[in-house]
Amino acid sequence: MSVTLSREDIVRLCERVEGAQTRAYAIPKLTNEYPGMTIEDGYAVQSELRRRFIEQGHTLVGWKAGLTSKAKMEQMGVNVPSIGFLTDKMARPENSVISTSDLVHPRVECEVAFVTNKDLAGPGVTAADVIAATDYVLPAIEIIDSRFSGFKFDLESVIADNGSSARYVGGGRARHTKDIDLRTLGVVMEKNGEVIGMGASAAVLGNPAEAVAMLVNILHDLGETLPAGSFVMSGGITEAVAVQPGDHVIARYQDLGSVSIRFGE
Amino acid sequence: MNQQKIDQYGDELYQAFLDRKTITPFTEREPDITLEDAYKIQLRFIQRRVDAGERIVGKKIGVTSKPVQDFLGVFQPDFGQLTSSMVYQEGDVIDLGGLIQPKAEAELAFVLKEDLQGPGVTAMDVIRATEYVAPCFEIVDSRIRDWKILIQDTVADNASCGVYVIGSCKADPRDVDITMAGMVLEKNGELFSTGVGAAVQGSPANAVAWLANTLGELGIPFKAGEVILSGSQSNLVPVVDGDELVCTVGGIGSCSVRFAGRSAV
């Protein structure tokens, strides 16, 4: 597979996604109009979106991996995760109230996030390379938001929509990877005092560092590297759960503390 | 239910256990059977095993997760008794030929260093009275046809207990967060599922406190040295000849088990 869309079509689709993201409305999945769209086309649209955001003054902070559980990959018929970019404009502080009026259908996931202190460049990057390049890990909540109507989407459209990236919150306790077992970290997610998700970090490709390694290798295919100081979200340990104004969400992690957020109008 | 029927049903379970055959659910035959009746049948079933030379070595707690409680329509756990003939050591091969319709569950086991006499026992008392915790597998098995169980059926059938194996690694519950400890379960080298201690009644220590209080009410002793299987943290795993399972609990370690032979059903 390769890029099949013309430059004109890529720009057109990018404008459509950008409009949906910035003005918070749902659009039909892109493959309705472009049924032959490939995953590479999806990344071409995403790259154009990134270029535009950076041109508008957003700072690229890092990346996120999606589709990191075996079940989700099988559901989508792929054997690698998808990735999306993260900017400073998507960051929200721990214990803050996150507005939902500028989101379409927000959902939350618990993840382990990595902060790097060495450059990483694919191809062939392994989980061990990722560990060696990691400054620290921290717990995070990702607020994903698919801009597609009625949650009807496919991989090509999701990638064009920047992997449903919307907001992210890092917090809790930063740890060196040598002080914890990255595979067996227990996670409990609660909404309004009720447990809504449970699991352990191995749910992410057996080890979240594996997801980061795959992410760096996909970046290579896009002609990009992961510079030192990047923030990387390694993929949901728990299922994504819908949130609405008034909800309080707390993600509790073994050895990494917790991250708490509220949602408002 | 009169004592004659209780004895008859307890004897029927004992015979099914010896013959490795299943029986019709009690709830189909006795629509008015109560939980109290069911525990009396369990006592008779266990008494027959003790009379035949087995010793009581501990207890198992079942129905501790919300999905299982919702499925059975009960909002508290149940318990069964562990006997000396159910014990396997880590490294042993579990003979499926001795079982009827087995499935495996990954759990945290507690070993007590002090008696726990309910009522009035709290999770804090459980930690105080615990010698150590260890990862373990319980191989559940049902003498009831096709696992068609309501809560009364499984309670009468000794909480569907089959055999168990406790991992050789152990931890003091003061050194590890047993509520947040993640659980990673692998089958034949592949990730099967993940979980966390909180999946068991909010914390495995809560399940053990419930047990101490329930046994206290029933006048059943709960002594130092007993083993308690605190409740499943994983999905049920079907097992066949040649299967190998490993569960790893964050901050404690792993328990592995292999299976050989063919179960009756």
Coordinates of C-alpha atoms in Angstrom, one line a residue:
Chain A
M1 CA 0.0 0.0 0.0
S2 CA 1.0 3.6 -0.5
V3 CA -0.3 7.1 -0.7
T4 CA -3.1 7.1 -3.4
L5 CA -4.7 10.4 -2.7
S6 CA -3.7 13.5 -4.6
R7 CA -2.2 16.4 -2.8
E8 CA -5.5 18.3 -3.3
D9 CA -7.6 15.5 -1.8
I10 CA -5.2 15.3 1.2
V11 CA -5.6 19.0 1.9
R12 CA -9.3 18.8 1.5
L13 CA -9.7 15.9 3.9
C14 CA -7.3 17.6 6.3
E15 CA -9.5 20.7 6.3
R16 CA -12.5 18.6 7.0
V17 CA -10.9 16.9 10.0
E18 CA -9.4 20.2 11.2
G19 CA -12.9 21.8 11.1
A20 CA -14.5 18.8 13.0
Q21 CA -11.7 18.9 15.6
T22 CA -11.6 22.7 16.2
R23 CA -15.3 23.3 16.1
A24 CA -16.3 20.0 17.7
Y25 CA -18.8 18.5 15.3
A26 CA -19.2 15.0 13.9
I27 CA -18.4 14.1 10.3
P28 CA -19.0 10.9 8.3
K29 CA -16.0 8.6 8.0
L30 CA -13.7 9.7 5.2
T31 CA -13.8 6.3 3.4
N32 CA -17.5 7.0 2.5
E33 CA -16.2 9.4 -0.1
Y34 CA -12.8 7.8 -0.6
P35 CA -13.4 4.0 -0.4
G36 CA -9.9 3.3 -1.8
M37 CA -8.2 5.3 0.9
T38 CA -5.2 3.5 2.4
I39 CA -3.5 3.6 5.9
E40 CA -0.7 5.6 4.3
D41 CA -3.3 8.1 3.0
G42 CA -4.6 8.4 6.5
Y43 CA -1.2 9.2 7.8
A44 CA -0.7 11.7 4.9
V45 CA -3.8 13.5 6.1
Q46 CA -2.6 13.4 9.7
S47 CA 0.8 14.7 8.7
E48 CA -0.8 17.6 6.9
L49 CA -2.9 18.3 10.1
R50 CA 0.3 18.3 12.2
R51 CA 2.0 20.7 9.7
R52 CA -1.0 23.1 10.0
F53 CA -1.2 23.0 13.8
I54 CA 2.5 23.7 14.1
E55 CA 2.2 26.5 11.6
Q56 CA -0.5 28.0 13.8
G57 CA 1.9 28.0 16.7
H58 CA 1.1 24.7 18.4
T59 CA 4.2 22.8 19.8
L60 CA 4.7 19.2 19.1
V61 CA 5.1 17.5 22.5
G62 CA 5.1 13.8 21.5
W63 CA 3.0 11.0 20.2
K64 CA 0.4 8.4 21.2
A65 CA -0.1 4.8 20.3
G66 CA -3.6 3.4 19.8
L67 CA -5.0 -0.1 19.0
T68 CA -2.4 -1.6 21.3
S69 CA -4.4 -4.5 22.6
K70 CA -4.6 -7.7 20.7
A71 CA -8.4 -7.7 20.8
K72 CA -8.6 -4.2 19.2
M73 CA -6.0 -5.1 16.5
E74 CA -7.9 -8.2 15.6
Q75 CA -11.1 -6.2 15.5
M76 CA -9.5 -3.7 13.1
G77 CA -7.6 -6.4 11.1
V78 CA -4.2 -5.0 11.7
N79 CA -1.0 -6.2 13.4
V80 CA 0.6 -2.9 14.3
P81 CA -0.8 -0.1 16.5
S82 CA -1.8 3.2 15.0
I83 CA -0.2 6.5 16.1
G84 CA -1.2 10.1 16.5
F85 CA 0.7 13.3 17.5
L86 CA 0.3 15.3 20.7
T87 CA 0.6 19.0 21.1
D88 CA 0.8 21.4 24.0
K89 CA -2.7 22.6 23.2
M90 CA -4.1 19.1 24.1
A91 CA -2.4 19.0 27.5
R92 CA -4.6 19.6 30.6
P93 CA -3.3 19.6 34.2
E94 CA -4.1 17.0 36.8
N95 CA -7.1 17.8 39.1
S96 CA -8.5 20.3 36.6
V97 CA -11.9 20.6 35.1
I98 CA -11.9 19.6 31.4
S99 CA -14.4 21.3 29.2
T100 CA -16.5 19.0 27.1
S101 CA -18.3 21.7 25.0
D102 CA -15.3 21.6 22.6
L103 CA -15.3 17.8 22.2
V104 CA -17.7 15.6 20.2
H105 CA -17.9 12.2 22.1
P106 CA -15.1 12.2 24.7
R107 CA -14.0 9.0 26.3
V108 CA -11.3 8.2 28.8
E109 CA -8.5 5.6 29.0
C110 CA -5.8 4.8 31.5
E111 CA -2.3 4.6 30.1
V112 CA 1.4 4.5 31.1
A113 CA 3.2 7.5 29.6
F114 CA 6.9 7.7 28.8
V115 CA 9.2 10.8 28.8
T116 CA 12.4 10.2 26.9
N117 CA 15.9 11.6 27.4
K118 CA 17.6 10.2 24.3
D119 CA 16.7 10.4 20.6
L120 CA 15.0 7.3 19.2
A121 CA 14.9 6.5 15.5
G122 CA 13.6 3.5 13.7
P123 CA 13.6 1.1 12.0
G124 CA 14.3 -1.9 14.3
V125 CA 13.8 -0.1 17.6
T126 CA 13.1 -2.6 20.5
A127 CA 11.4 -2.4 23.9
A128 CA 15.0 -2.5 25.4
D129 CA 16.0 0.5 23.3
V130 CA 13.0 2.4 24.6
I131 CA 13.8 1.5 28.2
A132 CA 17.4 2.7 27.6
A133 CA 16.1 6.0 26.2
T134 CA 13.4 6.6 28.9
D135 CA 13.9 9.4 31.5
Y136 CA 10.8 8.3 33.5
V137 CA 7.4 6.9 33.2
L138 CA 4.2 8.4 34.7
P139 CA 0.5 7.6 34.9
A140 CA -1.8 9.3 32.4
I141 CA -5.4 9.7 31.3
E142 CA -6.1 10.1 27.7
I143 CA -9.3 11.7 26.6
I144 CA -10.0 10.4 23.1
D145 CA -12.6 11.9 20.9
S146 CA -13.6 10.3 17.6
R147 CA -14.9 13.0 15.3
F148 CA -16.9 10.5 13.2
S149 CA -20.7 10.3 13.4
G150 CA -22.2 7.5 15.5
F151 CA -18.7 5.9 16.2
K152 CA -18.8 4.6 12.6
F153 CA -15.2 4.6 11.5
D154 CA -12.4 2.5 10.1
L155 CA -8.6 2.5 10.6
E156 CA -7.9 4.8 7.6
S157 CA -10.4 7.5 8.9
V158 CA -9.2 7.2 12.5
I159 CA -5.6 7.7 11.5
A160 CA -6.5 10.8 9.4
D161 CA -8.4 12.0 12.6
N162 CA -5.0 11.8 14.4
G163 CA -5.9 8.6 16.2
S164 CA -8.8 10.2 17.9
S165 CA -6.4 12.3 20.0
A166 CA -8.1 15.1 21.9
R167 CA -6.7 15.8 25.5
Y168 CA -4.2 14.2 27.8
V169 CA -3.4 14.5 31.4
G170 CA -0.1 13.3 32.9
G171 CA 0.3 13.2 36.7
G172 CA 0.8 11.0 39.6
R173 CA 4.3 9.8 40.5
A174 CA 7.2 9.8 38.0
R175 CA 9.3 6.7 38.3
H176 CA 12.5 5.3 36.8
T177 CA 11.8 2.2 34.8
K178 CA 14.4 0.3 36.8
D179 CA 12.3 0.8 40.0
I180 CA 9.1 -0.8 38.7
D181 CA 7.9 -3.8 36.7
L182 CA 6.5 -2.2 33.5
R183 CA 4.5 -5.4 32.7
T184 CA 2.5 -6.0 35.9
L185 CA 1.4 -2.5 37.0
G186 CA -2.2 -2.8 38.2
V187 CA -4.7 -0.1 37.1
V188 CA -8.1 0.8 38.4
M189 CA -10.2 3.5 36.8
E190 CA -13.1 4.9 38.7
K191 CA -15.9 7.3 37.5
N192 CA -17.9 9.0 40.2
G193 CA -16.7 6.5 42.8
E194 CA -17.5 3.4 40.8
V195 CA -15.0 1.1 39.2
I196 CA -15.3 1.3 35.4
G197 CA -12.1 -0.4 34.3
M198 CA -9.4 -2.7 35.7
G199 CA -6.3 -4.4 34.3
A200 CA -2.6 -4.6 34.3
S201 CA -0.1 -2.8 32.0
A202 CA 0.7 -6.0 30.0
A203 CA -2.7 -5.5 28.3
V204 CA -0.6 -3.1 26.1
L205 CA 1.2 -5.5 23.7
G206 CA 2.6 -7.5 26.7
N207 CA 4.6 -4.4 27.8
P208 CA 3.9 -0.7 27.2
A209 CA 7.6 -0.3 26.1
E210 CA 6.8 -2.6 23.2
A211 CA 4.1 -0.2 22.0
V212 CA 6.5 2.8 22.2
A213 CA 9.1 0.8 20.2
M214 CA 6.4 0.1 17.5
L215 CA 5.5 3.7 17.5
V216 CA 9.1 4.8 16.8
N217 CA 9.2 2.3 14.0
I218 CA 6.0 3.7 12.5
L219 CA 7.5 7.2 12.8
H220 CA 10.4 6.0 10.7
D221 CA 7.9 5.0 8.0
L222 CA 6.6 8.6 8.2
G223 CA 10.1 10.0 7.9
E224 CA 10.1 11.1 11.5
T225 CA 12.1 10.3 14.7
L226 CA 11.4 10.7 18.4
P227 CA 13.6 13.4 19.9
A228 CA 14.8 13.3 23.5
G229 CA 12.3 15.0 25.8
S230 CA 9.3 13.6 24.0
F231 CA 6.1 12.6 25.8
V232 CA 4.6 9.3 24.6
M233 CA 1.3 7.7 25.6
S234 CA 1.7 4.0 25.2
G235 CA -2.0 2.9 24.7
G236 CA -5.1 2.2 26.8
I237 CA -4.8 -0.4 29.5
T238 CA -8.6 -0.2 30.1
E239 CA -11.4 0.1 27.7
A240 CA -12.4 3.6 26.7
V241 CA -15.4 4.9 28.7
A242 CA -17.7 7.8 27.8
V243 CA -17.7 10.9 30.0
Q244 CA -20.1 13.9 30.4
P245 CA -20.1 17.1 32.3
G246 CA -20.1 16.5 36.1
D247 CA -18.2 13.3 35.9
H248 CA -15.1 12.8 38.1
V249 CA -12.6 10.3 36.9
I250 CA -9.7 8.9 38.8
A251 CA -7.1 6.5 37.5
R252 CA -5.2 4.6 40.2
Y253 CA -1.9 2.8 39.4
Q254 CA 0.3 0.4 41.3
D255 CA 3.6 2.2 42.2
L256 CA 2.7 5.3 40.1
G257 CA 0.1 7.0 42.2
S258 CA -3.1 8.4 40.6
V259 CA -4.4 10.9 38.2
S260 CA -7.7 12.7 38.8
I261 CA -9.8 14.9 36.5
R262 CA -13.3 16.3 36.4
F263 CA -15.4 17.2 33.3
G264 CA -17.4 20.4 32.9
E265 CA -19.6 22.0 30.2
Chain B
M1 CA -34.8 -28.8 53.9
N2 CA -34.7 -31.7 56.3
Q3 CA -31.5 -33.4 57.4
Q4 CA -32.3 -36.5 55.5
K5 CA -32.4 -34.7 52.2
I6 CA -29.3 -32.7 53.1
D7 CA -27.4 -35.9 53.8
Q8 CA -28.7 -37.5 50.6
Y9 CA -27.6 -34.5 48.4
G10 CA -24.2 -34.3 50.1
D11 CA -23.7 -38.0 49.5
E12 CA -24.8 -37.6 45.9
L13 CA -22.1 -34.9 45.4
Y14 CA -19.5 -37.1 47.1
Q15 CA -20.4 -40.0 44.8
A16 CA -20.2 -37.7 41.7
F17 CA -16.8 -36.6 42.9
L18 CA -15.6 -40.2 43.3
D19 CA -17.1 -41.3 39.9
R20 CA -16.2 -38.1 38.1
K21 CA -19.8 -37.7 36.9
T22 CA -22.1 -34.8 36.9
I23 CA -25.5 -34.5 38.5
T24 CA -28.7 -32.5 37.9
P25 CA -28.6 -29.0 39.5
F26 CA -30.3 -29.0 42.9
T27 CA -32.1 -25.8 42.0
E28 CA -34.0 -27.7 39.2
R29 CA -35.1 -30.4 41.7
E30 CA -35.6 -28.2 44.8
P31 CA -36.9 -24.8 43.7
D32 CA -37.1 -23.6 47.3
I33 CA -33.5 -24.6 48.3
T34 CA -31.9 -21.8 50.4
L35 CA -28.3 -20.7 50.7
E36 CA -28.4 -22.1 54.2
D37 CA -29.5 -25.5 52.9
A38 CA -26.7 -25.3 50.3
Y39 CA -24.0 -24.8 53.0
K40 CA -25.4 -27.7 55.0
I41 CA -25.1 -29.9 51.9
Q42 CA -21.5 -28.7 51.4
L43 CA -20.7 -29.6 55.0
R44 CA -22.0 -33.1 54.4
F45 CA -20.0 -33.4 51.1
I46 CA -16.8 -32.3 52.9
Q47 CA -17.5 -34.5 55.9
R48 CA -17.6 -37.5 53.6
R49 CA -14.2 -36.5 52.2
V50 CA -12.8 -36.0 55.7
D51 CA -14.2 -39.4 56.8
A52 CA -12.3 -40.9 53.9
G53 CA -9.0 -39.5 55.2
E54 CA -8.7 -35.9 53.8
R55 CA -7.8 -33.0 56.1
I56 CA -9.2 -29.5 56.0
V57 CA -6.2 -27.2 55.1
G58 CA -8.0 -24.0 54.2
K59 CA -10.8 -22.2 52.5
K60 CA -11.6 -20.7 49.1
I61 CA -13.6 -17.6 48.4
G62 CA -15.7 -17.5 45.2
V63 CA -18.1 -15.1 43.5
T64 CA -15.9 -12.1 44.4
S65 CA -16.1 -10.2 41.2
K66 CA -18.8 -7.9 40.1
P67 CA -19.4 -9.6 36.7
V68 CA -19.8 -13.0 38.4
Q69 CA -22.1 -11.6 41.2
D70 CA -24.2 -9.9 38.5
F71 CA -24.4 -13.1 36.6
L72 CA -25.5 -15.2 39.6
G73 CA -27.7 -12.4 41.0
V74 CA -25.9 -12.4 44.4
F75 CA -24.1 -9.5 46.0
Q76 CA -21.8 -11.3 48.4
P77 CA -19.1 -14.0 47.9
D78 CA -19.4 -17.6 48.8
F79 CA -16.8 -20.1 50.2
G80 CA -15.8 -23.7 50.1
Q81 CA -13.3 -25.8 52.0
L82 CA -9.8 -26.8 50.8
T83 CA -8.7 -30.3 51.7
S84 CA -5.3 -32.0 51.7
S85 CA -6.0 -34.0 48.5
M86 CA -6.5 -30.8 46.5
V87 CA -3.0 -29.5 46.9
Y88 CA -0.4 -29.5 44.1
Q89 CA 3.1 -28.0 44.4
E90 CA 4.4 -25.6 41.8
G91 CA 6.2 -27.6 39.2
D92 CA 3.8 -30.6 39.5
V93 CA 1.8 -31.5 36.4
I94 CA -2.0 -31.3 37.2
D95 CA -3.7 -34.5 36.1
L96 CA -6.9 -33.5 34.3
G97 CA -7.9 -37.1 34.4
G98 CA -8.9 -36.6 38.1
L99 CA -11.3 -33.8 37.2
I100 CA -14.7 -33.5 35.5
Q101 CA -15.0 -30.1 33.7
P102 CA -12.1 -28.0 34.9
K103 CA -11.3 -24.4 34.3
A104 CA -8.4 -22.4 35.8
E105 CA -8.5 -19.0 37.7
A106 CA -5.5 -16.9 38.8
E107 CA -5.8 -15.6 42.4
L108 CA -3.9 -14.3 45.4
A109 CA -3.5 -16.8 48.2
F110 CA -3.2 -15.8 51.9
V111 CA -1.6 -17.9 54.6
L112 CA -2.5 -17.0 58.1
K113 CA -0.2 -16.8 61.1
E114 CA -3.0 -16.1 63.6
D115 CA -6.5 -17.3 64.0
L116 CA -9.2 -14.9 62.6
Q117 CA -12.3 -15.2 64.7
G118 CA -15.3 -13.3 63.3
P119 CA -17.6 -11.4 63.7
G120 CA -16.0 -8.0 63.7
V121 CA -13.0 -8.8 61.5
T122 CA -11.8 -6.0 59.2
A123 CA -9.3 -5.8 56.3
M124 CA -6.8 -4.4 58.8
D125 CA -7.1 -7.5 61.0
V126 CA -6.5 -9.6 57.9
I127 CA -3.2 -7.9 57.1
R128 CA -2.2 -8.3 60.8
A129 CA -3.0 -12.0 60.8
T130 CA -1.4 -12.8 57.4
E131 CA 1.9 -14.6 57.3
Y132 CA 2.3 -14.1 53.5
V133 CA 0.5 -13.8 50.2
A134 CA 1.4 -15.7 47.1
P135 CA 0.1 -16.0 43.5
C136 CA -1.9 -19.2 42.9
F137 CA -4.1 -21.1 40.5
E138 CA -7.3 -22.6 41.5
I139 CA -8.6 -25.2 39.1
V140 CA -12.3 -25.0 39.6
D141 CA -14.5 -28.0 38.7
S142 CA -18.2 -28.6 38.9
R143 CA -20.0 -31.7 39.8
I144 CA -23.2 -30.0 38.4
R145 CA -24.1 -30.8 34.9
D146 CA -22.7 -28.4 32.3
W147 CA -21.8 -25.8 34.9
K148 CA -25.5 -24.9 35.0
I149 CA -25.2 -23.4 38.4
L150 CA -27.2 -21.0 40.5
I151 CA -25.6 -19.8 43.7
Q152 CA -27.2 -22.7 45.8
D153 CA -25.8 -25.3 43.4
T154 CA -22.2 -24.0 43.5
V155 CA -22.3 -23.5 47.3
A156 CA -23.6 -27.1 47.9
D157 CA -20.8 -28.3 45.5
N158 CA -18.1 -26.8 47.7
A159 CA -18.0 -23.6 45.8
S160 CA -17.0 -25.6 42.7
C161 CA -13.5 -26.2 44.1
G162 CA -11.3 -28.7 42.2
V163 CA -7.6 -28.5 43.0
Y164 CA -5.1 -25.7 43.5
V165 CA -1.4 -24.8 43.4
I166 CA 0.3 -22.0 45.3
G167 CA 3.4 -20.3 43.8
S168 CA 6.7 -20.6 45.6
C169 CA 7.3 -16.9 45.7
K170 CA 5.6 -15.0 48.5
A171 CA 5.4 -11.5 49.9
D172 CA 4.5 -9.8 53.2
P173 CA 1.2 -7.8 52.6
R174 CA 3.0 -4.9 54.3
D175 CA 5.5 -4.8 51.5
V176 CA 3.2 -4.9 48.5
D177 CA 0.0 -3.1 47.6
I178 CA -2.3 -6.1 47.2
T179 CA -5.2 -3.9 46.1
M180 CA -3.3 -2.3 43.2
A181 CA -1.0 -5.2 42.3
G182 CA -1.5 -6.1 38.7
M183 CA -2.1 -9.7 37.6
V184 CA -0.9 -10.9 34.2
L185 CA -2.1 -14.3 33.0
E186 CA -0.3 -16.1 30.1
K187 CA -1.5 -19.3 28.4
N188 CA 1.1 -21.2 26.4
G189 CA 3.4 -18.2 26.2
E190 CA 0.7 -15.8 25.0
L191 CA -1.1 -13.0 27.0
F192 CA -4.5 -14.3 28.0
S193 CA -5.8 -11.6 30.3
T194 CA -4.8 -9.0 32.9
G195 CA -6.4 -8.0 36.2
V196 CA -5.8 -6.3 39.4
G197 CA -6.3 -7.1 43.1
A198 CA -9.2 -4.5 43.4
A199 CA -11.3 -6.8 41.1
V200 CA -11.8 -9.0 44.2
Q201 CA -14.3 -7.3 46.5
G202 CA -12.4 -4.0 46.2
S203 CA -9.4 -5.7 47.7
P204 CA -8.5 -9.4 48.4
A205 CA -8.2 -8.4 52.1
N206 CA -11.9 -7.5 52.1
A207 CA -12.8 -10.9 50.7
V208 CA -10.8 -12.6 53.5
A209 CA -12.4 -10.3 56.2
W210 CA -15.9 -11.3 54.8
L211 CA -14.9 -15.0 55.1
A212 CA -13.7 -14.6 58.7
N213 CA -17.0 -13.0 59.6
T214 CA -19.1 -15.5 57.8
L215 CA -17.2 -18.4 59.3
G216 CA -17.6 -16.8 62.7
E217 CA -21.3 -16.7 62.3
L218 CA -21.5 -20.3 61.3
G219 CA -19.1 -21.5 64.0
I220 CA -16.6 -22.9 61.6
P221 CA -13.0 -22.5 62.8
F222 CA -10.5 -20.3 60.8
K223 CA -7.1 -21.1 62.1
A224 CA -3.4 -20.0 61.8
G225 CA -1.7 -22.0 59.0
E226 CA -4.8 -22.2 56.9
V227 CA -4.6 -21.3 53.2
I228 CA -7.2 -18.9 51.7
L229 CA -7.7 -18.6 48.0
S230 CA -9.1 -15.1 48.0
G231 CA -11.0 -15.0 44.7
S232 CA -10.4 -14.9 40.9
Q233 CA -8.6 -12.0 39.4
S234 CA -8.8 -13.4 35.8
N235 CA -11.4 -14.8 33.4
L236 CA -12.0 -18.5 33.6
V237 CA -9.4 -20.3 31.5
P238 CA -10.3 -23.5 29.7
V239 CA -7.4 -26.0 30.0
V240 CA -6.6 -29.2 28.1
D241 CA -3.7 -31.7 27.9
G242 CA -0.4 -29.9 27.4
D243 CA -1.5 -26.4 28.4
E244 CA 0.8 -24.3 30.5
L245 CA -0.3 -21.2 32.5
V246 CA 1.7 -18.6 34.2
C247 CA 0.3 -15.8 36.4
T248 CA 2.5 -13.0 37.6
V249 CA 1.4 -10.6 40.3
G250 CA 3.1 -7.2 40.3
G251 CA 5.5 -6.9 43.3
I252 CA 5.3 -10.6 44.2
G253 CA 6.2 -12.9 41.4
S254 CA 4.8 -15.8 39.3
C255 CA 3.1 -19.1 39.7
S256 CA 3.2 -21.6 36.8
V257 CA 1.3 -24.7 36.2
R258 CA 1.1 -27.4 33.5
F259 CA -1.8 -29.8 32.7
A260 CA -1.8 -33.3 31.3
G261 CA -4.5 -35.9 30.6
R262 CA -8.2 -35.7 29.8
S263 CA -11.0 -34.5 32.0
A264 CA -14.2 -36.5 32.2
V265 CA -16.4 -34.2 30.2

